[in-house]
Short mmCIF file of C-alpha atoms in Angstrom, two decimals:
data_model
loop_
_atom_site.label_atom_id
_atom_site.label_comp_id
_atom_site.label_asym_id
_atom_site.label_seq_id
_atom_site.Cartn_x
_atom_site.Cartn_y
_atom_site.Cartn_z
CA MET R 1 187.06 35.50 25.14
CA ASN R 2 188.59 38.10 24.14
CA ALA R 3 189.34 39.31 20.85
CA SER R 4 192.29 40.56 19.07
CA ALA R 5 194.89 42.14 21.17
CA THR R 6 197.66 41.99 18.67
CA MET R 7 195.62 42.73 15.69
CA THR R 8 198.68 44.13 14.16
CA ALA R 9 198.22 41.35 11.71
CA ASP R 10 196.60 42.67 8.60
CA ASP R 11 193.57 40.53 8.11
CA GLY R 12 192.01 40.35 11.56
CA LEU R 13 188.30 40.16 12.10
CA PRO R 14 186.96 41.34 15.44
CA GLY R 15 184.14 43.85 15.85
CA GLY R 16 182.10 46.81 16.99
CA ALA R 17 181.48 48.28 20.39
CA GLY R 18 179.13 50.59 22.17
CA ALA R 19 176.54 50.49 24.93
CA ASP R 20 173.96 47.77 24.79
CA GLY R 21 170.79 49.25 23.42
CA TRP R 22 168.34 47.23 25.49
CA PRO R 23 168.20 44.23 27.87
CA PRO R 24 168.83 40.90 26.12
CA PRO R 25 165.52 39.22 25.36
CA SER R 26 165.09 35.51 24.99
CA PRO R 27 164.64 34.52 21.34
CA HIS R 28 161.70 32.43 22.44
CA SER R 29 159.97 35.27 24.29
CA MET R 30 160.24 38.01 21.69
CA PRO R 31 157.03 39.44 20.28
CA THR R 32 155.57 37.23 17.61
CA THR R 33 156.11 38.48 14.06
CA GLU R 34 154.43 37.47 10.85
CA GLN R 35 157.31 35.13 10.08
CA GLU R 36 157.10 33.46 13.49
CA ARG R 37 153.42 32.53 13.26
CA GLU R 38 152.23 29.36 11.64
CA VAL R 39 151.44 30.25 8.04
CA THR R 40 149.55 28.11 5.57
CA ARG R 41 150.99 28.37 2.07
CA PRO R 42 151.04 26.31 -1.11
CA ALA R 43 153.53 23.44 -1.15
CA GLY R 44 156.99 24.56 -2.22
CA GLN R 45 156.29 28.25 -1.63
CA ARG R 46 158.76 29.91 0.71
CA PRO R 47 157.61 31.98 3.67
CA PRO R 48 157.88 35.73 3.15
CA LEU R 49 161.18 37.47 3.88
CA SER R 50 160.07 41.06 3.51
CA GLY R 51 160.67 43.85 5.98
CA PRO R 52 163.74 44.26 8.14
CA GLU R 53 163.44 41.01 10.07
CA PRO R 54 165.24 38.29 8.17
CA ILE R 55 169.02 38.06 8.05
CA GLY R 56 172.26 39.76 8.97
CA PRO R 57 173.90 42.64 7.14
CA PRO R 58 175.77 41.94 3.93
CA HIS R 59 179.41 42.42 4.69
CA PRO R 60 182.17 39.83 4.63
CA ASP R 61 183.73 40.96 7.89
CA ILE R 62 180.59 39.99 9.76
CA GLU R 63 182.38 37.13 11.51
CA GLU R 64 184.37 39.67 13.46
CA HIS R 65 182.22 39.10 16.55
CA LEU R 66 182.12 35.33 16.65
CA PRO R 67 182.30 34.01 20.21
CA SER R 68 185.86 32.97 20.99
CA GLN R 69 184.62 30.02 23.01
CA PRO R 70 181.96 27.54 21.91
CA SER R 71 178.81 28.16 23.87
CA GLU R 72 177.54 25.57 26.30
CA PRO R 73 174.90 23.47 24.57
CA ALA R 74 171.42 23.60 25.98
CA ALA R 75 170.52 20.62 28.16
CA GLN R 76 167.57 19.97 25.88
CA PRO R 77 167.94 21.58 22.44
CA SER R 78 164.86 23.29 21.11
CA PRO R 79 163.19 21.76 18.04
CA ASP R 80 164.46 24.68 15.92
CA ALA R 81 168.04 24.15 17.15
CA VAL R 82 167.86 20.46 16.23
CA LEU R 83 166.72 21.29 12.70
CA ILE R 84 169.32 24.04 12.28
CA ARG R 85 172.20 21.85 13.42
CA ARG R 86 171.03 19.07 11.13
CA THR R 87 171.23 21.53 8.24
CA LEU R 88 174.72 22.63 9.27
CA SER R 89 175.92 19.02 9.34
CA ALA R 90 174.56 18.47 5.85
CA ILE R 91 176.41 21.44 4.31
CA GLU R 92 179.67 21.17 6.26
CA PRO R 93 181.43 18.83 3.77
CA ILE R 94 180.70 21.22 0.89
CA ALA R 95 181.26 24.54 2.64
CA ASP R 96 183.23 26.06 -0.25
CA LYS R 97 180.49 25.36 -2.77
CA VAL R 98 177.87 26.70 -0.38
CA ALA R 99 179.77 29.96 0.13
CA SER R 100 180.36 30.47 -3.59
CA TYR R 101 176.72 29.90 -4.44
CA PHE R 102 175.52 32.13 -1.62
CA TYR R 103 177.48 35.14 -2.84
CA ALA R 104 176.66 34.48 -6.47
CA LEU R 105 172.97 34.35 -5.62
CA LEU R 106 173.17 37.50 -3.48
CA PHE R 107 174.95 39.59 -6.13
CA VAL R 108 172.87 38.33 -9.05
CA ARG R 109 169.59 39.04 -7.29
CA HIS R 110 170.78 42.24 -5.59
CA PRO R 111 173.68 43.75 -7.56
CA GLU R 112 173.29 47.02 -5.63
CA LEU R 113 174.78 45.29 -2.58
CA ARG R 114 178.07 44.48 -4.30
CA SER R 115 179.39 47.96 -3.53
CA LEU R 116 179.22 47.23 0.21
CA PHE R 117 181.91 44.58 -0.17
CA PRO R 118 185.64 44.89 -0.88
CA PRO R 119 186.70 44.83 -4.54
CA ALA R 120 188.44 41.46 -4.11
CA MET R 121 186.35 38.75 -2.49
CA ASP R 122 188.77 35.81 -2.56
CA ALA R 123 190.15 36.33 0.93
CA GLN R 124 186.78 37.31 2.40
CA ARG R 125 184.39 35.01 0.64
CA ASP R 126 183.00 32.81 3.36
CA ARG R 127 183.00 35.21 6.30
CA LEU R 128 179.45 36.50 6.08
CA LEU R 129 177.98 33.06 5.57
CA LYS R 130 180.11 31.55 8.34
CA ALA R 131 178.93 34.17 10.81
CA LEU R 132 175.28 33.73 9.90
CA LEU R 133 175.50 29.98 10.30
CA THR R 134 177.36 30.27 13.58
CA ALA R 135 174.75 32.65 14.96
CA ALA R 136 172.01 30.20 14.05
CA GLU R 137 173.90 27.37 15.72
CA HIS R 138 173.88 29.35 18.99
CA ILE R 139 170.16 30.08 18.77
CA ASP R 140 169.46 28.39 22.14
CA ASN R 141 172.19 30.31 23.99
CA THR R 142 170.52 33.66 24.56
CA ALA R 143 173.30 35.27 26.60
CA VAL R 144 176.02 34.52 24.05
CA LEU R 145 173.90 35.11 20.98
CA VAL R 146 172.35 38.44 21.95
CA ASP R 147 175.65 39.98 23.08
CA TYR R 148 177.33 38.74 19.91
CA LEU R 149 174.60 40.08 17.65
CA GLN R 150 174.34 43.44 19.37
CA ARG R 151 178.06 44.05 18.90
CA LEU R 152 177.75 42.82 15.34
CA GLY R 153 174.90 45.19 14.58
CA ARG R 154 176.70 48.17 16.10
CA GLY R 155 179.98 47.40 14.41
CA HIS R 156 178.44 47.07 10.97
CA ARG R 157 177.13 50.59 10.89
CA LYS R 158 180.49 51.60 9.43
CA TYR R 159 179.82 49.48 6.35
CA GLY R 160 176.70 51.43 5.48
CA THR R 161 174.43 48.50 6.32
CA LEU R 162 170.75 49.47 6.44
CA PRO R 163 167.66 47.58 7.67
CA GLU R 164 166.45 47.14 4.09
CA HIS R 165 169.58 45.11 3.26
CA TYR R 166 168.66 42.28 5.61
CA PRO R 167 165.88 40.65 3.54
CA ALA R 168 168.20 40.29 0.54
CA VAL R 169 170.75 38.38 2.55
CA GLY R 170 168.02 36.30 4.15
CA GLU R 171 166.51 35.28 0.84
CA SER R 172 169.93 34.32 -0.51
CA LEU R 173 170.71 32.29 2.59
CA ILE R 174 167.43 30.39 2.48
CA GLY R 175 167.86 29.76 -1.25
CA THR R 176 171.37 28.44 -0.71
CA LEU R 177 170.40 26.11 2.12
CA ASP R 178 167.43 24.86 0.13
CA LYS R 179 169.78 23.84 -2.68
CA PHE R 180 172.68 22.35 -0.75
CA ALA R 181 170.88 20.81 2.23
CA ALA R 182 168.20 19.16 0.11
CA SER R 183 168.57 15.83 1.90
CA VAL R 184 167.29 17.32 5.18
CA TRP R 185 165.39 20.35 3.92
CA ASN R 186 161.62 20.54 4.37
CA ASP R 187 158.98 23.06 5.39
CA ASP R 188 159.71 22.62 9.10
CA THR R 189 163.43 23.19 8.59
CA GLU R 190 162.84 26.25 6.47
CA ALA R 191 160.46 27.68 9.07
CA ALA R 192 163.05 27.10 11.79
CA TRP R 193 165.67 29.04 9.82
CA VAL R 194 163.25 31.90 9.16
CA ARG R 195 162.38 32.13 12.86
CA ALA R 196 166.04 32.05 13.85
CA TYR R 197 167.06 34.78 11.45
CA THR R 198 164.05 36.89 12.20
CA THR R 199 165.39 37.02 15.76
CA ILE R 200 169.02 37.41 14.67
CA SER R 201 168.40 40.30 12.32
CA GLN R 202 166.05 42.18 14.63
CA VAL R 203 168.57 42.12 17.49
CA MET R 204 171.20 43.55 15.12
CA ILE R 205 168.90 46.21 13.70
CA ASP R 206 167.78 47.35 17.16
CA ALA R 207 171.35 47.49 18.47
CA ALA R 208 172.47 49.58 15.50
CA ALA R 209 169.55 51.97 15.95
CA ALA R 210 170.29 52.41 19.65
CA ASP R 211 173.99 53.00 18.96
CA GLU R 212 173.20 55.63 16.33
CA VAL R 213 171.81 57.90 19.06
CA HIS R 214 175.18 58.46 20.75
CA SER R 215 177.95 57.23 18.45
CA PRO R 216 179.02 57.88 14.85
CA PRO R 217 179.46 54.87 12.53
CA TRP R 218 183.16 55.78 12.15
CA TRP R 219 185.73 58.45 13.00
CA MET R 220 188.05 60.23 10.60
CA ALA R 221 191.65 60.09 11.86
CA GLU R 222 194.67 61.99 10.57
CA ILE R 223 198.10 60.43 10.81
CA VAL R 224 200.21 62.95 12.72
CA GLU R 225 203.31 60.77 13.16
CA HIS R 226 204.65 57.75 11.27
CA GLU R 227 207.77 56.11 12.73
CA LEU R 228 209.45 53.07 11.19
CA ARG R 229 210.87 51.01 14.06
CA THR R 230 212.05 48.22 11.75
CA PRO R 231 211.69 47.73 7.97
CA GLU R 232 208.43 45.89 8.70
CA VAL R 233 207.04 47.63 11.78
CA ALA R 234 205.64 51.16 11.99
CA VAL R 235 204.27 53.06 14.97
CA LEU R 236 201.40 55.34 13.92
CA THR R 237 199.98 58.23 15.93
CA LEU R 238 196.50 59.44 14.96
CA ARG R 239 194.29 62.41 15.78
CA THR R 240 190.55 61.80 15.40
CA ASP R 241 188.05 64.41 14.20
CA GLN R 242 186.00 64.01 17.41
CA PRO R 243 186.53 62.42 20.83
CA TYR R 244 187.17 58.69 20.65
CA PRO R 245 186.39 56.75 23.87
CA PHE R 246 188.16 53.42 24.41
CA LEU R 247 189.85 51.29 27.08
CA ALA R 248 193.43 50.07 27.25
CA GLY R 249 193.56 46.55 25.85
CA GLN R 250 190.86 47.14 23.24
CA TYR R 251 191.25 47.32 19.47
CA ALA R 252 189.57 48.96 16.47
CA MET R 253 189.14 48.47 12.75
CA LEU R 254 190.97 50.74 10.33
CA GLU R 255 190.25 51.52 6.67
CA THR R 256 192.82 53.23 4.47
CA PRO R 257 192.23 55.41 1.39
CA TRP R 258 194.32 52.98 -0.66
CA TRP R 259 191.94 50.04 -0.10
CA PRO R 260 188.37 51.34 0.29
CA ARG R 261 185.93 49.03 2.08
CA VAL R 262 188.77 46.83 3.37
CA TRP R 263 188.87 47.05 7.18
CA ARG R 264 191.50 45.49 9.43
CA HIS R 265 191.93 45.27 13.19
CA TYR R 266 194.68 46.83 15.27
CA SER R 267 195.11 47.15 19.02
CA PHE R 268 195.62 50.47 20.72
CA ALA R 269 199.26 50.72 21.76
CA SER R 270 198.60 53.21 24.54
CA ALA R 271 196.03 53.95 27.19
CA PRO R 272 193.67 56.90 26.58
CA ARG R 273 195.71 60.10 26.53
CA ALA R 274 194.87 63.60 27.71
CA ASP R 275 195.63 64.99 24.24
CA GLY R 276 193.27 62.48 22.62
CA LEU R 277 195.93 61.01 20.33
CA LEU R 278 195.82 57.30 19.47
CA SER R 279 198.76 54.97 18.84
CA PHE R 280 198.96 51.73 16.83
CA HIS R 281 201.75 49.29 16.01
CA VAL R 282 201.49 47.84 12.51
CA LYS R 283 203.57 45.04 11.03
CA ALA R 284 203.57 44.59 7.26
CA ILE R 285 202.80 40.96 6.43
CA PRO R 286 203.05 39.22 3.05
CA ALA R 287 200.07 40.10 0.84
CA GLY R 288 198.65 42.25 3.63
CA TRP R 289 196.82 45.04 1.82
CA VAL R 290 196.15 47.30 4.76
CA SER R 291 199.29 46.55 6.77
CA ASN R 292 201.59 47.17 3.81
CA ALA R 293 199.78 50.41 2.99
CA LEU R 294 200.09 51.65 6.56
CA VAL R 295 203.76 50.69 6.90
CA ASN R 296 205.09 51.52 3.45
CA HIS R 297 202.79 54.18 1.98
CA ALA R 298 201.12 56.10 4.79
CA ARG R 299 202.60 59.45 5.78
CA PRO R 300 201.70 62.27 8.18
CA GLY R 301 198.70 64.13 6.82
CA ASP R 302 197.01 61.05 5.39
CA VAL R 303 193.48 60.45 6.70
CA ILE R 304 192.07 57.03 7.50
CA ARG R 305 188.76 55.86 8.93
CA LEU R 306 188.48 54.29 12.37
CA GLY R 307 185.69 52.00 13.51
CA PRO R 308 184.34 51.80 17.08
CA PRO R 309 186.47 50.21 19.83
CA THR R 310 185.87 46.70 21.04
CA GLY R 311 187.56 43.91 22.96
CA PHE R 312 187.64 42.59 26.50
CA MET R 313 191.35 42.20 27.29
CA THR R 314 191.10 45.01 29.81
CA VAL R 315 192.34 45.36 33.39
CA ASP R 316 189.99 44.83 36.32
CA HIS R 317 190.85 47.72 38.64
CA THR R 318 188.59 46.49 41.43
CA THR R 319 191.26 43.98 42.51
CA ASP R 320 194.95 44.27 43.35
CA SER R 321 196.05 40.88 42.02
CA GLY R 322 199.26 40.71 40.03
CA LEU R 323 199.35 40.79 36.24
CA LEU R 324 201.31 38.39 34.06
CA CYS R 325 201.66 39.74 30.51
CA LEU R 326 202.99 37.77 27.56
CA GLY R 327 203.51 39.73 24.35
CA GLY R 328 204.95 38.25 21.16
CA GLY R 329 206.13 40.51 18.34
CA THR R 330 203.72 43.38 17.75
CA GLY R 331 201.46 41.77 20.32
CA ILE R 332 203.40 43.92 22.78
CA ALA R 333 201.27 46.91 21.69
CA PRO R 334 198.19 46.21 23.88
CA ILE R 335 200.45 45.01 26.69
CA LYS R 336 202.11 48.44 26.70
CA ALA R 337 198.65 50.04 26.83
CA LEU R 338 197.74 47.89 29.84
CA LEU R 339 200.93 48.94 31.66
CA GLU R 340 200.11 52.61 31.13
CA ASP R 341 196.59 51.95 32.40
CA VAL R 342 197.89 50.33 35.60
CA ALA R 343 200.36 53.18 36.15
CA GLU R 344 197.65 55.81 35.72
CA HIS R 345 195.45 54.15 38.34
CA GLY R 346 198.30 54.40 40.85
CA VAL R 347 197.72 50.99 42.45
CA ARG R 348 200.98 49.22 43.34
CA ARG R 349 200.27 45.72 42.04
CA PRO R 350 203.04 43.43 40.73
CA VAL R 351 203.23 43.25 36.94
CA GLU R 352 205.49 40.78 35.12
CA VAL R 353 206.01 41.24 31.38
CA PHE R 354 207.63 38.69 29.08
CA TYR R 355 208.36 40.25 25.70
CA GLY R 356 209.08 37.65 23.03
CA ALA R 357 210.64 38.13 19.60
CA ARG R 358 212.48 36.10 17.00
CA THR R 359 215.51 38.40 16.92
CA ASN R 360 216.89 41.30 18.95
CA VAL R 361 215.83 43.65 16.14
CA ASP R 362 212.23 42.54 16.59
CA LEU R 363 212.27 43.80 20.18
CA TYR R 364 211.43 47.16 18.63
CA ASP R 365 209.73 48.58 21.74
CA ILE R 366 212.02 47.21 24.45
CA ASP R 367 213.55 50.61 25.27
CA THR R 368 210.11 52.04 26.01
CA LEU R 369 209.29 49.16 28.34
CA LEU R 370 212.64 49.36 30.12
CA ARG R 371 212.12 53.06 30.76
CA MET R 372 208.72 52.23 32.26
CA GLN R 373 210.41 49.62 34.44
CA GLN R 374 212.83 52.24 35.75
CA ARG R 375 209.94 54.50 36.76
CA HIS R 376 207.80 51.82 38.41
CA SER R 377 209.13 49.47 41.07
CA TRP R 378 206.17 47.13 40.63
CA LEU R 379 207.07 46.36 37.00
CA ASP R 380 209.50 43.70 35.76
CA VAL R 381 210.20 43.35 32.03
CA ARG R 382 211.98 40.29 30.63
CA PRO R 383 212.85 40.10 26.92
CA VAL R 384 212.77 36.58 25.48
CA VAL R 385 214.57 36.15 22.15
CA ASP R 386 214.03 33.04 20.06
CA ARG R 387 217.25 31.11 19.60
CA ASP R 388 216.28 28.04 17.60
CA GLY R 389 213.35 28.93 15.38
CA ARG R 390 210.68 28.52 18.05
CA LEU R 391 209.16 31.21 20.23
CA GLN R 392 210.12 30.26 23.79
CA LEU R 393 207.74 32.39 25.87
CA PRO R 394 205.62 29.49 27.23
CA GLY R 395 208.69 27.59 28.32
CA VAL R 396 210.18 30.61 30.04
CA ILE R 397 207.13 31.34 32.16
CA ARG R 398 207.37 27.85 33.68
CA GLU R 399 210.72 28.87 35.17
CA TYR R 400 209.21 31.75 37.10
CA GLY R 401 206.15 32.15 39.25
CA PRO R 402 204.10 30.85 40.88
CA TRP R 403 201.35 32.49 38.80
CA ASN R 404 198.19 31.07 40.35
CA GLU R 405 197.45 34.42 42.05
CA TYR R 406 197.96 36.42 38.83
CA GLU R 407 195.68 37.57 36.04
CA ALA R 408 197.32 36.52 32.76
CA TYR R 409 197.18 38.48 29.49
CA LEU R 410 198.47 37.00 26.24
CA SER R 411 198.88 38.78 22.91
CA GLY R 412 200.72 37.59 19.83
CA PRO R 413 200.78 34.84 17.19
CA PRO R 414 198.16 32.07 17.50
CA GLY R 415 200.77 29.41 18.26
CA MET R 416 202.16 31.45 21.12
CA ILE R 417 198.71 32.01 22.58
CA ARG R 418 197.76 28.34 22.37
CA SER R 419 200.98 27.11 23.95
CA GLY R 420 200.95 29.94 26.47
CA VAL R 421 197.45 29.08 27.64
CA ASN R 422 198.44 25.42 27.98
CA ALA R 423 201.55 26.35 29.97
CA LEU R 424 199.62 28.63 32.29
CA ARG R 425 196.98 26.00 32.98
CA ALA R 426 199.71 23.45 33.62
CA VAL R 427 201.21 25.61 36.37
CA GLY R 428 197.89 26.19 38.07
CA VAL R 429 196.48 29.40 36.60
CA PRO R 430 192.66 29.05 36.43
CA SER R 431 191.17 29.44 32.95
CA GLU R 432 189.01 32.32 34.13
CA HIS R 433 192.19 34.25 34.97
CA ILE R 434 193.58 33.98 31.43
CA ARG R 435 192.70 36.65 28.89
CA HIS R 436 193.77 36.69 25.27
CA ASP R 437 192.79 37.48 21.74
CA SER R 438 190.56 35.09 19.85
CA VAL R 439 192.92 32.54 18.29
CA GLU R 440 190.43 31.99 15.48
CA GLU R 441 190.51 35.66 14.59
CA LEU R 442 194.31 35.74 14.62
CA VAL R 443 194.44 32.73 12.30
CA ALA R 444 192.02 34.46 9.96
CA ALA R 445 194.28 37.49 10.14
CA GLY R 446 197.15 35.55 8.64
CA TYR R 447 199.33 36.45 11.60
#
């Protein structure tokens, strides 16, 4: 997968982390609940959605944990999966109307939940619904679905989501599907959705409860240093109120005091440090609420909130294969963290870094990387400056190599990642050796 290495874009959407609370069960082997048993009820009456079982927590950033790769379809879809996918096909052409109605129904029936969402919903409107529908679509893929939902449940603790919020979202979802998928909606379809979301919500609730034992829902972090590298890029150093465990290559969500309940993703720009300080690179983007606040308004002494770490663009230290790192713009932040991680482990493995930017000014961290290159003979850093309006990193890597014995890490704009992956595959790098942020999440981020 991987999720969000740059995440210096303002509107990213990846997710929570923490130890898995329990072994992944199969949705079809979980203990039977009242909703999962055959229930006789009057025609037209909906099955009950009381208790904590039904749907996912009500926050628009729920899609943060969507799988970056479509799951492999089951050889023989279950009857519930067939009905669910038929529903999804029916509502796909009118997705905007479905999303609008879903939120209207949720807030009219449960106005107390409105405070869990950001003040402005226009940019976030369809994220909760999209994630719920995607989870249901993967109902037959236990490995993908359970891991996804466990991270989702853990990550949403920071929103204040409680088990009692799930039925409200479930009722609104069922009501919305009933209205907009009328052509395929019947008692069997409704029962399939209830069973699916009974499983979905319970996995999330259990994961959140397990995570609560050993991890806070968020950390308070004071800005101790704020350095403008360019008019648009700031390097922030933070000190958390309690120890913050993470791995180089991961990222976290940040919330500022200027935009309460608006969380955005940023990659750690350094490996874990002995002094416990954290570093982030933030680029202000047009209409980026959080990024503009962090670049243009934040100052030392300001306190922000930090969500749990997540992400899988980390180094495998059990091998000594070479690393090929492509970083575009502020996507160099997690690459720098990976280099520090390799250096700290003391293993002499070749590392090639291509640092792309549109102008020389945008190579804001090149001096840091060149100093690292001077200290480590295994490291080569090559700046790549755009000359004709197109980022040239993918083309440049074709001139070097071969790379088929390297692990590749890509971080930057979605276009760079897509073309970079294609270029790497074209020169023989296996797909399983290519790690990068979720392109879908970067697009959503407005990078």
